[in-house]
Structures are given as C-alpha cells and as structure tokens.
Coordinates of C-alpha atoms and ligand atoms in Angstrom, one line a residue:
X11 CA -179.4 -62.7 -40.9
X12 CA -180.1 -66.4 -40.1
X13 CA -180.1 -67.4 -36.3
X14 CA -180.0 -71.1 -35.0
X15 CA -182.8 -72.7 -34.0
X16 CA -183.3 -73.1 -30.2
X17 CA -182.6 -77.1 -29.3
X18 CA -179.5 -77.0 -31.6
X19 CA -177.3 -75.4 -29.6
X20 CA -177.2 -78.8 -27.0
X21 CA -177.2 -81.2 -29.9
X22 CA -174.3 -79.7 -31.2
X23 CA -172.3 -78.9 -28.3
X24 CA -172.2 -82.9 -27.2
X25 CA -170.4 -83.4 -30.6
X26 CA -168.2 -80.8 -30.2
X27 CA -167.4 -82.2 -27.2
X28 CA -166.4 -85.4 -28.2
X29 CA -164.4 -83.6 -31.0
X30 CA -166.8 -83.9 -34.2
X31 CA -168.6 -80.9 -35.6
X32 CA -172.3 -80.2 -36.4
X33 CA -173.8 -78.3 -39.2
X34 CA -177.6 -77.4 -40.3
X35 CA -177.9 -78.5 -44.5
X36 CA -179.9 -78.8 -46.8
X37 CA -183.5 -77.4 -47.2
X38 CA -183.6 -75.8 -43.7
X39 CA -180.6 -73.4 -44.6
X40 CA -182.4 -72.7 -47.9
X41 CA -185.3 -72.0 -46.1
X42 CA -184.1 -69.6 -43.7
X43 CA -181.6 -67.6 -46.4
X44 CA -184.7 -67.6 -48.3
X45 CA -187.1 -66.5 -45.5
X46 CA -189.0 -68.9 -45.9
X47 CA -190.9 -71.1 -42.9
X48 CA -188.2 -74.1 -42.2
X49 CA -189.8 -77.2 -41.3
X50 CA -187.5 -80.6 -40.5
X51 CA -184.0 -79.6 -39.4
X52 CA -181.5 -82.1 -40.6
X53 CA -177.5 -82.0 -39.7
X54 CA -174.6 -83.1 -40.5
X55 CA -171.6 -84.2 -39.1
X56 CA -168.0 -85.5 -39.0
X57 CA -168.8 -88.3 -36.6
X58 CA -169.2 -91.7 -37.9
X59 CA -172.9 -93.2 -37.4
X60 CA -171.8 -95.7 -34.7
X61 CA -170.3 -92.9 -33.0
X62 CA -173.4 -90.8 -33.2
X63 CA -175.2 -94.0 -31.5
X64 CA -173.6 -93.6 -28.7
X65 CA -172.9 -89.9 -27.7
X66 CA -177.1 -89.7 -27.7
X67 CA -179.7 -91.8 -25.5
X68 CA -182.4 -92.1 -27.4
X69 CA -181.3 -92.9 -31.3
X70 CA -182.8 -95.0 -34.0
X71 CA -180.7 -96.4 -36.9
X72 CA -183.2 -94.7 -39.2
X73 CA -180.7 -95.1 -42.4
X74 CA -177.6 -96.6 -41.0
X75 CA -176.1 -97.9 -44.7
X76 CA -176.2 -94.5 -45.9
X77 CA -174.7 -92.8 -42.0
X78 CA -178.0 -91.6 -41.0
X79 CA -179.3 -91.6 -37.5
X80 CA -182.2 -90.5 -35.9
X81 CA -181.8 -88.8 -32.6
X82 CA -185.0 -87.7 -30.1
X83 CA -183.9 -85.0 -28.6
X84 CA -186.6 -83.1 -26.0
X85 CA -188.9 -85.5 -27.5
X86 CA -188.1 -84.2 -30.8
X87 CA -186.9 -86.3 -33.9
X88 CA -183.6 -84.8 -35.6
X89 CA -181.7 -86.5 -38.6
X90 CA -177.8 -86.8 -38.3
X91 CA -176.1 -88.1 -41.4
X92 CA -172.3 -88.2 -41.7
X93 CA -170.3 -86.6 -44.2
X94 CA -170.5 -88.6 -47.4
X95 CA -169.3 -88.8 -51.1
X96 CA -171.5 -90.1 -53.3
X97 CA -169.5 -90.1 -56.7
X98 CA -170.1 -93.9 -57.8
X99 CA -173.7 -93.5 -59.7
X100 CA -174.1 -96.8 -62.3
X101 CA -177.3 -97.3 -63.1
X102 CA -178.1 -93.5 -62.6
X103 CA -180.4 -94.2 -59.6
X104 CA -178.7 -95.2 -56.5
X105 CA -174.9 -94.9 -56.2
X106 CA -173.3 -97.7 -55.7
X107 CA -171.9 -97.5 -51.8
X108 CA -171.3 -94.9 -49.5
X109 CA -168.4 -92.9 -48.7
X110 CA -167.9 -91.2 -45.7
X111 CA -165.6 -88.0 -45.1
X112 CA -164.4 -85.6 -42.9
X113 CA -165.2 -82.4 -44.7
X114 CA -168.2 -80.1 -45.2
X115 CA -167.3 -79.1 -48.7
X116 CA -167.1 -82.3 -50.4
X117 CA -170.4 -83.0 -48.7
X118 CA -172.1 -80.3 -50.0
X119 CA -170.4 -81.3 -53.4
X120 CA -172.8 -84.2 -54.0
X121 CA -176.1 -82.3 -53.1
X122 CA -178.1 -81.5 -55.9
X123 CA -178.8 -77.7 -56.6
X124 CA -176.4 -74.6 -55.6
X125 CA -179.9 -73.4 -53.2
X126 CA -179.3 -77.0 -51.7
X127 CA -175.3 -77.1 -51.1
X128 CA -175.3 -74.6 -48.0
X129 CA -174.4 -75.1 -44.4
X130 CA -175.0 -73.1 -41.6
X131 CA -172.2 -74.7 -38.8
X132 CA -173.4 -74.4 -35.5
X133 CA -173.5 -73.1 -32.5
X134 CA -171.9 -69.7 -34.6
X135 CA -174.2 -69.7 -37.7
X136 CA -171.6 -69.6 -39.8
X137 CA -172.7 -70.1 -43.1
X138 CA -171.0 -72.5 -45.7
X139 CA -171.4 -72.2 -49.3
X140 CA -168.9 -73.3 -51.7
X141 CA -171.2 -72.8 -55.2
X142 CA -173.0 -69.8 -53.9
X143 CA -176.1 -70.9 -53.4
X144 CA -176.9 -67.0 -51.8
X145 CA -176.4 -65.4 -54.7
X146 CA -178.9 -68.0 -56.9
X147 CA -181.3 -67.3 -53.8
X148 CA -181.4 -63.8 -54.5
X149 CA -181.3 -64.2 -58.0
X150 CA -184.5 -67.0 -57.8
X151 CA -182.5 -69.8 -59.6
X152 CA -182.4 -73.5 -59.6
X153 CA -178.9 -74.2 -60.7
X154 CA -177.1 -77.5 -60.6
X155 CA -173.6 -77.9 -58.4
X156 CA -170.9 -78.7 -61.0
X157 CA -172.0 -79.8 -64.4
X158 CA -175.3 -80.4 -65.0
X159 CA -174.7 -83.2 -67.5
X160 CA -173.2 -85.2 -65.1
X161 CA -176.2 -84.4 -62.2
X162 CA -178.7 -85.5 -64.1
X163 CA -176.7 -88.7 -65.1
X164 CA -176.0 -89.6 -62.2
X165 CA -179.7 -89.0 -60.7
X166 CA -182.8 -89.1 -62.7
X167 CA -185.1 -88.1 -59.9
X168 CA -183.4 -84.4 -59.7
X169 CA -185.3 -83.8 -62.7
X170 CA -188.3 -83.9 -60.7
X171 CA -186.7 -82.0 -58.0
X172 CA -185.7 -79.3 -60.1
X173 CA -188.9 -78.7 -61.1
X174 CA -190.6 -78.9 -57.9
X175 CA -188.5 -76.7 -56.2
X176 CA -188.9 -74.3 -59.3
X177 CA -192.6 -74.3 -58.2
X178 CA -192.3 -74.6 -54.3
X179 CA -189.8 -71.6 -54.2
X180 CA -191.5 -69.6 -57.1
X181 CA -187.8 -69.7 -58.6
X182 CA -186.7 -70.1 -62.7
X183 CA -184.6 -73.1 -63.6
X184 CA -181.1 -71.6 -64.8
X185 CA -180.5 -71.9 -68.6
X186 CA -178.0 -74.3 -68.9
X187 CA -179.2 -77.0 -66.3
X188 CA -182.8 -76.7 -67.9
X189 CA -181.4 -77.8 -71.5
X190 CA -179.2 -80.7 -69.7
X191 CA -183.0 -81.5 -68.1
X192 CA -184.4 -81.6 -71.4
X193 CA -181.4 -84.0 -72.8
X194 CA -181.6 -86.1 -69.7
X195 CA -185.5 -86.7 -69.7
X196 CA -186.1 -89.9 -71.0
X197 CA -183.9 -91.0 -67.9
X198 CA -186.6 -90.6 -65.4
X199 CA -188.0 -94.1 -66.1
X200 CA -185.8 -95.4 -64.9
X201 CA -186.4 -94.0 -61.3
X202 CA -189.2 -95.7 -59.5
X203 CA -193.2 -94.5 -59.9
X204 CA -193.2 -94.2 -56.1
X205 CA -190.4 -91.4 -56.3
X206 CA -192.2 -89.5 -59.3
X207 CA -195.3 -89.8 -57.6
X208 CA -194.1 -88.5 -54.2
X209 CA -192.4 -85.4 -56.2
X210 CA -196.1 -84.9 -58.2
X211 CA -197.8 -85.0 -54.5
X212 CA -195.4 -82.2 -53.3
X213 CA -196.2 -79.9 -56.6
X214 CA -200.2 -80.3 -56.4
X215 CA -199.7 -79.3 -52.5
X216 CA -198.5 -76.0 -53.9
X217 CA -200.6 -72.5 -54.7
X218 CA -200.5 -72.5 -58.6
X219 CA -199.1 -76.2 -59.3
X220 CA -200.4 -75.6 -63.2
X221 CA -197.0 -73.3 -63.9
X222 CA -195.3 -76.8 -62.9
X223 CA -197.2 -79.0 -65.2
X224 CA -196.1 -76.7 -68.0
X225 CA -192.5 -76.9 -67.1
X226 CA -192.7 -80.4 -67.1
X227 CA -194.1 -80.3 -70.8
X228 CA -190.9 -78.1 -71.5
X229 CA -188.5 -80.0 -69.9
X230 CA -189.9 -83.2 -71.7
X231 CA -190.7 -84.9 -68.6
X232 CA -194.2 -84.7 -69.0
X233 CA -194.1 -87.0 -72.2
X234 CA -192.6 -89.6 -69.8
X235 CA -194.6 -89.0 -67.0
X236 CA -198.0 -88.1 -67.7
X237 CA -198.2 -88.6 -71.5
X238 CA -202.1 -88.6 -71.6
X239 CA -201.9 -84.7 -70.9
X240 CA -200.6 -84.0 -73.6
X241 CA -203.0 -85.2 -76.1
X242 CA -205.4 -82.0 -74.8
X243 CA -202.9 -79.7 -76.5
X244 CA -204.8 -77.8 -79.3
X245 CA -208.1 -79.5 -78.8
X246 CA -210.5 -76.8 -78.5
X247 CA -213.1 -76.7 -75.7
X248 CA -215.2 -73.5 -75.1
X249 CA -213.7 -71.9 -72.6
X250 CA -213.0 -68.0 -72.1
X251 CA -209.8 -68.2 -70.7
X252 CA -208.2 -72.0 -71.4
X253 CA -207.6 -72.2 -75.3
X254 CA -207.4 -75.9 -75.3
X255 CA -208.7 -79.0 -73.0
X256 CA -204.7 -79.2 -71.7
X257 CA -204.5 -75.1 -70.1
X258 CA -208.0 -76.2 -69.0
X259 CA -207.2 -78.9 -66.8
X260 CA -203.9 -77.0 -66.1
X261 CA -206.1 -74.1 -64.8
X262 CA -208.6 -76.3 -62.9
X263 CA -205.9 -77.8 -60.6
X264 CA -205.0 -74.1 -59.5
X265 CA -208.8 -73.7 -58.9
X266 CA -209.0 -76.7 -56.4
X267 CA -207.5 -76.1 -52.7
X268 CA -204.0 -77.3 -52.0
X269 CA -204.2 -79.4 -49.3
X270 CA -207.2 -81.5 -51.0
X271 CA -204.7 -84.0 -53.2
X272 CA -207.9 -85.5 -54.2
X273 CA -209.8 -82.9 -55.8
X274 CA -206.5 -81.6 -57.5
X275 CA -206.1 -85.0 -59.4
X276 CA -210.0 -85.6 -60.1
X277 CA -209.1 -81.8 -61.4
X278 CA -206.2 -82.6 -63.2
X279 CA -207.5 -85.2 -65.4
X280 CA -211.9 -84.7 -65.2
X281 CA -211.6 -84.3 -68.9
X282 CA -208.6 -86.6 -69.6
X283 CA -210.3 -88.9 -71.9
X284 CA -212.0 -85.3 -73.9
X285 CA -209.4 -85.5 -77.2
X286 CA -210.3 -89.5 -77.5
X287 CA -214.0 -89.1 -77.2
X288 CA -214.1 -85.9 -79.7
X289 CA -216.3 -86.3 -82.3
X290 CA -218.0 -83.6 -84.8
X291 CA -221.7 -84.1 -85.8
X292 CA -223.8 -83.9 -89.0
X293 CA -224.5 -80.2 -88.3
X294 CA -220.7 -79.2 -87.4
X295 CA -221.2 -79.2 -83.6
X296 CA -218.4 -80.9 -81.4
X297 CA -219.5 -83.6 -79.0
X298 CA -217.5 -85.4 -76.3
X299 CA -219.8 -88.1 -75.5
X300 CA -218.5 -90.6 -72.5
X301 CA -215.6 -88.7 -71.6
X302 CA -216.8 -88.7 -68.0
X303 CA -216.8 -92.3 -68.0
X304 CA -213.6 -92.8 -69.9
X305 CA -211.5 -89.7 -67.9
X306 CA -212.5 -92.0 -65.2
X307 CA -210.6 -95.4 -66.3
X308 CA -207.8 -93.0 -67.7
X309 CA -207.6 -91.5 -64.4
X310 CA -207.5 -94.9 -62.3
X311 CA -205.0 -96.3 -64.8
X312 CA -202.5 -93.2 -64.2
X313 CA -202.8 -93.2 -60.5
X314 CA -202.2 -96.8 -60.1
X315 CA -199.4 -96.7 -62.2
X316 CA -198.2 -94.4 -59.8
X317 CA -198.6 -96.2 -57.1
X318 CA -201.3 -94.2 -55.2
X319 CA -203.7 -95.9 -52.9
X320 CA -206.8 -97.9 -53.8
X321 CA -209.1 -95.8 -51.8
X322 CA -207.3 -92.5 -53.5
X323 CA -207.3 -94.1 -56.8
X324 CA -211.4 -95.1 -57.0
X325 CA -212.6 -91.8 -55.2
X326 CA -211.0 -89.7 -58.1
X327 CA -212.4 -92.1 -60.4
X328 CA -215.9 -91.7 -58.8
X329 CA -216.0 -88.4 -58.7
X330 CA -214.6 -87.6 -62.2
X331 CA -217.5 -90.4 -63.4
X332 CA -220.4 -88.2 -62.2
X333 CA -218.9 -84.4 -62.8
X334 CA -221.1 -84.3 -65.8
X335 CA -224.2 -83.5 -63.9
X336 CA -226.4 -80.8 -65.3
X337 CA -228.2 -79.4 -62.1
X338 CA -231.6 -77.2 -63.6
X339 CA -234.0 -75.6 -61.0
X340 CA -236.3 -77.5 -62.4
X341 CA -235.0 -80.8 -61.1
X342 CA -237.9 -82.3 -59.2
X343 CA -237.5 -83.1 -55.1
X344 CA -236.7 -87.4 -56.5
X345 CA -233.9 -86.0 -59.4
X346 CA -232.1 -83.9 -56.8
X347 CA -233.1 -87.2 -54.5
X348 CA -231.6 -89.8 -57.1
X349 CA -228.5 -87.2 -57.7
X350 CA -227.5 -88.2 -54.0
X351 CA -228.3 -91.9 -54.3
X352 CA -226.0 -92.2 -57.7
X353 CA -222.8 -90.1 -56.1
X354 CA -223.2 -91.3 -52.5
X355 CA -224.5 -88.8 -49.5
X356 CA -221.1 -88.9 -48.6
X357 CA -219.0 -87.6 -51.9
X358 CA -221.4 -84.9 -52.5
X359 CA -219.2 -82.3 -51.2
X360 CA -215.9 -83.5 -52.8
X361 CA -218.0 -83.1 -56.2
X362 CA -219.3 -79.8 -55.7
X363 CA -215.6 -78.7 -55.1
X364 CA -214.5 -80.6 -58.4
X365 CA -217.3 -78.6 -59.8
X366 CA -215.8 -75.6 -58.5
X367 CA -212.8 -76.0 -59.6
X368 CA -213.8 -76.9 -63.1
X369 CA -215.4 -73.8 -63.1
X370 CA -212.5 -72.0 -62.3
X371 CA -210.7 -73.6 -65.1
X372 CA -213.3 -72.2 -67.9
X373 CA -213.6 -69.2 -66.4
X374 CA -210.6 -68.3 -64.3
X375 CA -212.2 -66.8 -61.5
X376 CA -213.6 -68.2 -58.2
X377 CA -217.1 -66.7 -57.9
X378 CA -220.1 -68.2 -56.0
X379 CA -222.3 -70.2 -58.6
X380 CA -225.7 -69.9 -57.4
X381 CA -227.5 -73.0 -59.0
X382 CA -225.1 -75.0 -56.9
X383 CA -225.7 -73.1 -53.9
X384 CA -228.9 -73.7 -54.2
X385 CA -228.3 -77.7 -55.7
X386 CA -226.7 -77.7 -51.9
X387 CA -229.6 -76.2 -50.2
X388 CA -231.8 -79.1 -51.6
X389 CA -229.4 -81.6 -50.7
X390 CA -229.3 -80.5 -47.0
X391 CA -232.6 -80.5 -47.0
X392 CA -233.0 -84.2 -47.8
X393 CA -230.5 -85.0 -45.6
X394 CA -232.8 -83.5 -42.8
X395 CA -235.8 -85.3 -44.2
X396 CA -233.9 -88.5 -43.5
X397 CA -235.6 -90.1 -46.8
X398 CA -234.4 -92.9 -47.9
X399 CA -230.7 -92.7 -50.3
X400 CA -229.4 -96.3 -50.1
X401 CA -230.3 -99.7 -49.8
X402 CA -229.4 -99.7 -45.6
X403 CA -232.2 -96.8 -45.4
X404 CA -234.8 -99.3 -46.8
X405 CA -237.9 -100.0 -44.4
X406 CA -236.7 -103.5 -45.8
X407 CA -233.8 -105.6 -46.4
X408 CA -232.8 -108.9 -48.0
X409 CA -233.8 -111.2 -45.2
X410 CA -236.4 -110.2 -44.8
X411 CA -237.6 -110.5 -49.1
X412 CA -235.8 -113.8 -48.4
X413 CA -237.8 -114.9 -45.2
X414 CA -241.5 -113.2 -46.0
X415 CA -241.3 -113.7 -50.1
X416 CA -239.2 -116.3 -50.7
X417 CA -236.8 -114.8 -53.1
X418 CA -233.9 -116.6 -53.0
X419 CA -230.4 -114.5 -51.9
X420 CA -228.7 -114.1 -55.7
X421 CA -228.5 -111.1 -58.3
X422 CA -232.3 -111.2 -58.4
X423 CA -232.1 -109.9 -54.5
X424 CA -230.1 -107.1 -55.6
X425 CA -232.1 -106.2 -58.2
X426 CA -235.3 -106.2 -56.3
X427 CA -233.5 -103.8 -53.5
X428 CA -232.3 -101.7 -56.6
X429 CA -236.3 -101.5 -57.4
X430 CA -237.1 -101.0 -54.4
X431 CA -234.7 -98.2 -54.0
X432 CA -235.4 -96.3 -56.6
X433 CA -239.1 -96.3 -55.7
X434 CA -238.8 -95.1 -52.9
X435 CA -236.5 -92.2 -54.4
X436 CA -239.7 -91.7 -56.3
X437 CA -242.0 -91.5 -53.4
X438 CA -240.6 -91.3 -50.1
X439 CA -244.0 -92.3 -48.1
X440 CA -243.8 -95.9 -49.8
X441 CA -240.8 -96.8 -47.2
X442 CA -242.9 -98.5 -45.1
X443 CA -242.0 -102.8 -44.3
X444 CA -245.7 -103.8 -45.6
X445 CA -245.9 -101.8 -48.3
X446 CA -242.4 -102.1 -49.4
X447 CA -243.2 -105.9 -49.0
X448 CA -246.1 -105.7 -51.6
X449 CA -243.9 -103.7 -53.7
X450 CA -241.5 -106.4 -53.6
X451 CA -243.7 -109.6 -54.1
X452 CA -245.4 -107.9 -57.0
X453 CA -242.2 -106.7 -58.5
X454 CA -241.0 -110.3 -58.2
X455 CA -243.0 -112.2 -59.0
X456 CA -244.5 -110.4 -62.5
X457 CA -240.7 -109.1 -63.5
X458 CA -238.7 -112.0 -62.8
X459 CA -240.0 -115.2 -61.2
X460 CA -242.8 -115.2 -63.9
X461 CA -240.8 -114.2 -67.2
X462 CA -238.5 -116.8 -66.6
X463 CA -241.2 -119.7 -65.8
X464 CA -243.2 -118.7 -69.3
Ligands
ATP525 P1 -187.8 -80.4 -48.5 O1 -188.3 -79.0 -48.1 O2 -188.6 -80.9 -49.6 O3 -187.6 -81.4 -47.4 P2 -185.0 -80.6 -48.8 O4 -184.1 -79.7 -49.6 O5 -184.8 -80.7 -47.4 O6 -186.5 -80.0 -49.2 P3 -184.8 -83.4 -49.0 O7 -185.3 -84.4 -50.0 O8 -185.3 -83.5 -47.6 O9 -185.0 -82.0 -49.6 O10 -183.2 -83.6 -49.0 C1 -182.3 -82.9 -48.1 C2 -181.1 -82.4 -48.8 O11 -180.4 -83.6 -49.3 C3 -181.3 -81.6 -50.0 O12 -181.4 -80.2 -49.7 C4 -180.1 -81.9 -50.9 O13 -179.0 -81.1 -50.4 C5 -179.9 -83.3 -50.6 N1 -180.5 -84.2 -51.6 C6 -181.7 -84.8 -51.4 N2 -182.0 -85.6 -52.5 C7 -180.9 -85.5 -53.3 C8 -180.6 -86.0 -54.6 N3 -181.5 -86.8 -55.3 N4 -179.4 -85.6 -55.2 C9 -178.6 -84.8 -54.5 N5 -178.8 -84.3 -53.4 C10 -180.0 -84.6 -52.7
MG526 MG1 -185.9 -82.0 -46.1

C-alpha cells in the first residue's frame, strides 16, 4: 500500500482550505506503486498559479506560462502545477499554449506513459488512474496513454523517454507503442540536442545502460542519434564475449561505474573510430592503426554536438587518446615516468578505470588485472619520489632561460622546456638550476640558435 509522504499532509490541507484540491503525479506515484525509492515530489492542483502565489509565503514563479510554481515549504522545494491540457502540439515539440482545467483526469490524459498518468490525491491516498497504469506496473510495461501514433506526434522527446524509462525501471516497451516509436523516429531531430542529451545522461547513470543502447538501435533512434555506433556492427574485434566492435563498446559502458558519466562516454566510444581505421595487412592480419587518436576527434565531435561541456568534452577525448597504452613489466623507472608526464599525474586514475572497463568489455567479467595493479604501484611510487612530471616541476623555468641564456620567450622556449623535460624524465638527478642551465645553453645553442645562423 502507498502512504503519503510526511510534509504533504500541511501542503495540501491549505488548498483544501481555500477550496482547491492537491494530488501527488507523476514519477513519485510510479515510484511508490512500483516500490521503488521516490525522489522529487511534484503535485498538482485545481488552483490557478496566481492563486497558488498567494496561499504560500515563500513561492517562486519557477514556470509560471506553463502554471508551475515552486513552493519552500520547511525549507524544502515542492513543484505545484495546475491542471492543464495540452492538446495543441504543431511543430511536434512544444504545444502551442496552455490550458488549464479543473479535473485530474484530463490532466493525467496528456502525460505521456500509462506508468506516468497516476495520481495519488492527498491527504487520503487515494489513488487515480484512468489508463491503468497499476496493472502495466505489475506487468513491467511502457505503454503510451491513448494512441501511440498521435503521442509520439505530438512529442518527439517521448521517444527518448520511453526508452529510458524501459531501462531505469527494467520494464519492456509494449508492442504496439514500440512499432509507432520505430515509425515516429526520424522525428527526434527535431527536439533539441540538449533534451537528447539530458535523456542519454539519465541512461549511462543506470546499472546496465548497454540493454538501452540496443533498444535505441531497435527503435531506430540510434541511427538519428548516435549514428557512428552503428558502423561497429559486424566488425570483428577479438573478443571472447563481444562478437563485434558495437556489443564491445555496448559491454564496456556496463563495465564502467554509473555515477562516473565520464568514464561511461570515454567507454562508449574508446574504439569509435575502429571500423574507419580497419585495415588488413600483407599477411591477413587486421590492424586498426590511429583509432585512438581518431575515436578521440569522433568522440569530441559527438559530445559537442550534444551540447556537453568543454571540460567534459576534452577529458573523454584525452583519455580515449592515450587508452592504447601497452604497460610490460619491463617498462623502465623513465617509461613508467614519461607514461605520467604524457597523460597528466592527474588523469591517471580516470584511465586505469577506462582500462578497466575496456577490459570488462572483452572479457565480460570484472577481475583484478595485476599488470595494472602493479602499473599503479610504480606510479605511486613516483608520486612519492616527487621527480619531476611537468614543466612547473622543473628546477628551471622560462625566465629564467630568458634572463641567464638569453633565449628569447617564443616556440623555441617551449621547446627547450620540452627538452628539458624529457631529460629529466630520463634522469631525475639532472633537475638541478645549474645543471639544467647547461643543459639548456647547450641544447640551444647547437639545436636551434646555431642551425638556423649556418
Ligand atoms: P523522473 O524520475 O525522471 O523525474 P518523472 O516521471 O517524474 O521521472 P519528469 O520529467 O519529472 O519525469 O516529468 C513528470 C511527469 O510529467 C511525468 O511523470 C509525466 O507524467 C509528465 N511528463 C513529463 N514530460 C512529458 C512529456 N514529454 N510528455 C508527456 N508527459 C510528460
Ligand atoms: Mg520528476
């Protein structure tokens, strides 16, 4: 049985006594039919926004043109939105106004999925559900209110949904609204790459968001929304469990952590650019030379066509770039040393759990690997040595070549430091100012001063 939540009970009796009537909807009564965890609680009501303003102290207009209002109640934020109709769809994205109403029912009649078009009316938890949501909640379905057709034409973006609550509840999509999906697909471009990307977010934050990915491809959404995906279908890769490079990148996004977005999108497409790079030898063996590299374009070209953040965009990108690395026991003290200075003491981590999941996506199972145990052993112990992995740890810096050498700030400068750097990877007792200094001068002056005078 469903019970209502705790500060509801006050909220709702200050309508009821000015006459109006307050219900819990949408994905907080699915939650709670469904046993699930609820997390935001949003009502509805009969009350007109401007009323709502002013039965409650503390509101914020939050989305007055569509009669929502945000009210803090005991500090807490709680959307109210009034009754509405939203028939008028024209261009398929955004109906046209809003209508408001005074009953539950037609309410309910413009929400998107049967699991989605119950409310629970407080303060007497009676529950109202006009399509029978209950009985698709029991049965695991995702079923469209009313004809699905029309859903889908009105709304593009419940394609998305559909499939995202498919995956976030475990549930199948019901027959006959997962062929009108696959008629309606081509629609979703024309709903905005910030909407289709905040739907994608929501799948990756999911146990096993692969099982989504391959509904998308059967809903033909993925065609439209992550086309370069598909090309890995049927190109081979030697894996035990992934046939081809596509189930591979499927199953290394279920072996990266779901709350690390980051590492489930560098896991999603580390070998995106694999079917462009394919090419067979002399001697029949299959190379994929530069995929790293080129998965790493392809991947910053996707996000930011999707609208993610710069600094989300270029870390995938880095970290797809350098997951190529080969890590042999008998890497010397300066490889493991240059290993750090190329990734960054600081994305280390984030690529030994792209690593990891890449693993899990050729293997299928999540078991310690102990060369990179032991690759992390090194690395914490050149952390402790405090030797030199950037520039900024140089016994030296540019002023300095500038002041005591004379080399003019320009690329040479940075080219010099690069020198220097890697020299002292080499051999970290050289990072010392005087010696560094002699380094430099002699660097400069036979390399690139001189050449160029001759
Ligand atoms: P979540 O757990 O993701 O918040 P939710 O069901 O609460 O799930 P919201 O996006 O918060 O999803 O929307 C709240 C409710 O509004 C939904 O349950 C649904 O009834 C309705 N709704 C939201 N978006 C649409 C849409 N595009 N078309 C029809 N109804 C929608
Ligand atoms: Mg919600």
């Amino acid at each position: 049985m469903v019970h209502v939540p705790g500060p509801l009970k006050p909220i709702a009796a200050i309508l009821q006594n000015a006459g109006y009537r307050c219900y819990l909807v949408g994905g907080a009564v699915r939650d709670m039919v469904a046993g699930r965890r609820v997390t935001d609680l949003d009502l509805a009501t009969d009350a007109p926004p401007q009323t709502v303003m002013k039965l409650f102290r503390r509101v914020i207009p939050s989305g007055i043109e569509h009669g929502t209002v945000t009210i803090l109640f005991k500090g807490k934020p709680y959307e109210i939105t009034t009754f509405r109709t939203e028939r008028e769809y024209h261009d398929g994205r955004r109906p046209q106004q809003v209508e408001f109403t005074a009953s539950i029912e037609e309410d309910l009649g413009r929400r998107d999925f049967t699991v989605n078009g119950m409310a629970l009316e407080i303060p007497d938890a009676r529950l109202i559900d006009p399509f029978d949501g209950r009985s698709d909640i029991k049965r695991r379905l995702i079923r469209a209110i009313g004809d699905p057709e029309e859903r889908f034409s009105e709304d593009s973006l419940r394609l998305m949904r559909a499939v995202r609550f498919a995956l976030q509840l475990d549930f199948s999509i019901e027959p006959r609204t997962f062929s009108a999906m696959q008629r309606h697909a081509p629609g979703i471009t024309r709903v905005s790459a910030e909407r289709i990307r905040d739907e994608l977010t929501r799948m990756l934050a999911t146990p096993q968001p692969a099982d989504g990915f391959r509904l998308l491809r059967q809903a033909a959404l993925l065609e439209q929304v992550l086309p370069e995906l598909l090309e890995g279908i049927g190109v081979e890769q030697d894996s035990a469990v992934a046939p081809d490079v596509f189930e591979h990148l499927l199953l290394s996004v279920n072996g990266a952590a779901a709350e690390r977005l980051d590492i489930r999108w560098a896991a999603l497409l580390h070998d995106i650019a694999k079917p462009r790079c394919r090419a067979t030898l002399e001697n029949g063996a299959v190379h994929f030379h530069g995929h790293d590299e080129m998965s790493a374009q392809i991947a910053a070209d996707i996000l930011s066509r999707l609208r993610y953040p710069r600094r989300l965009v270029e870390h995938v990108a880095h970290l797809i770039r350098h997951h190529m690395f080969d890590y042999q026991r008998q890497w010397s003290d300066a490889a493991v040393r240059r290993f750090v200075a190329r990734v960054g003491i600081d994305k280390i981590d984030d690529l030994l759990l792209l690593r990891a999941a890449d693993t899990f996506g050729k293997t299928g199972r999540r078991r310690a690997d102990q060369q990179i145990s032991e690759l992390r052993r090194r690395i914490d112990v050149v952390q402790q040595e405090q030797h030199a992995i950037s520039i900024a740890d140089l016994a030296v810096n540019g002023s300095d070549l500038q002041h005591e050498i004379g080399i003019p700030p320009s690329r040479d400068m940075g080219t010099v430091l690069r020198f220097l750097l890697e020299t002292v990877l080499e051999d970290p007792a050289l990072n010392q100012r005087e010696r560094l200094l002699e380094i430099a001068e002699r660097f400069y002056r036979e390399r690139i001063a001189g050449p160029r005078q001759a």
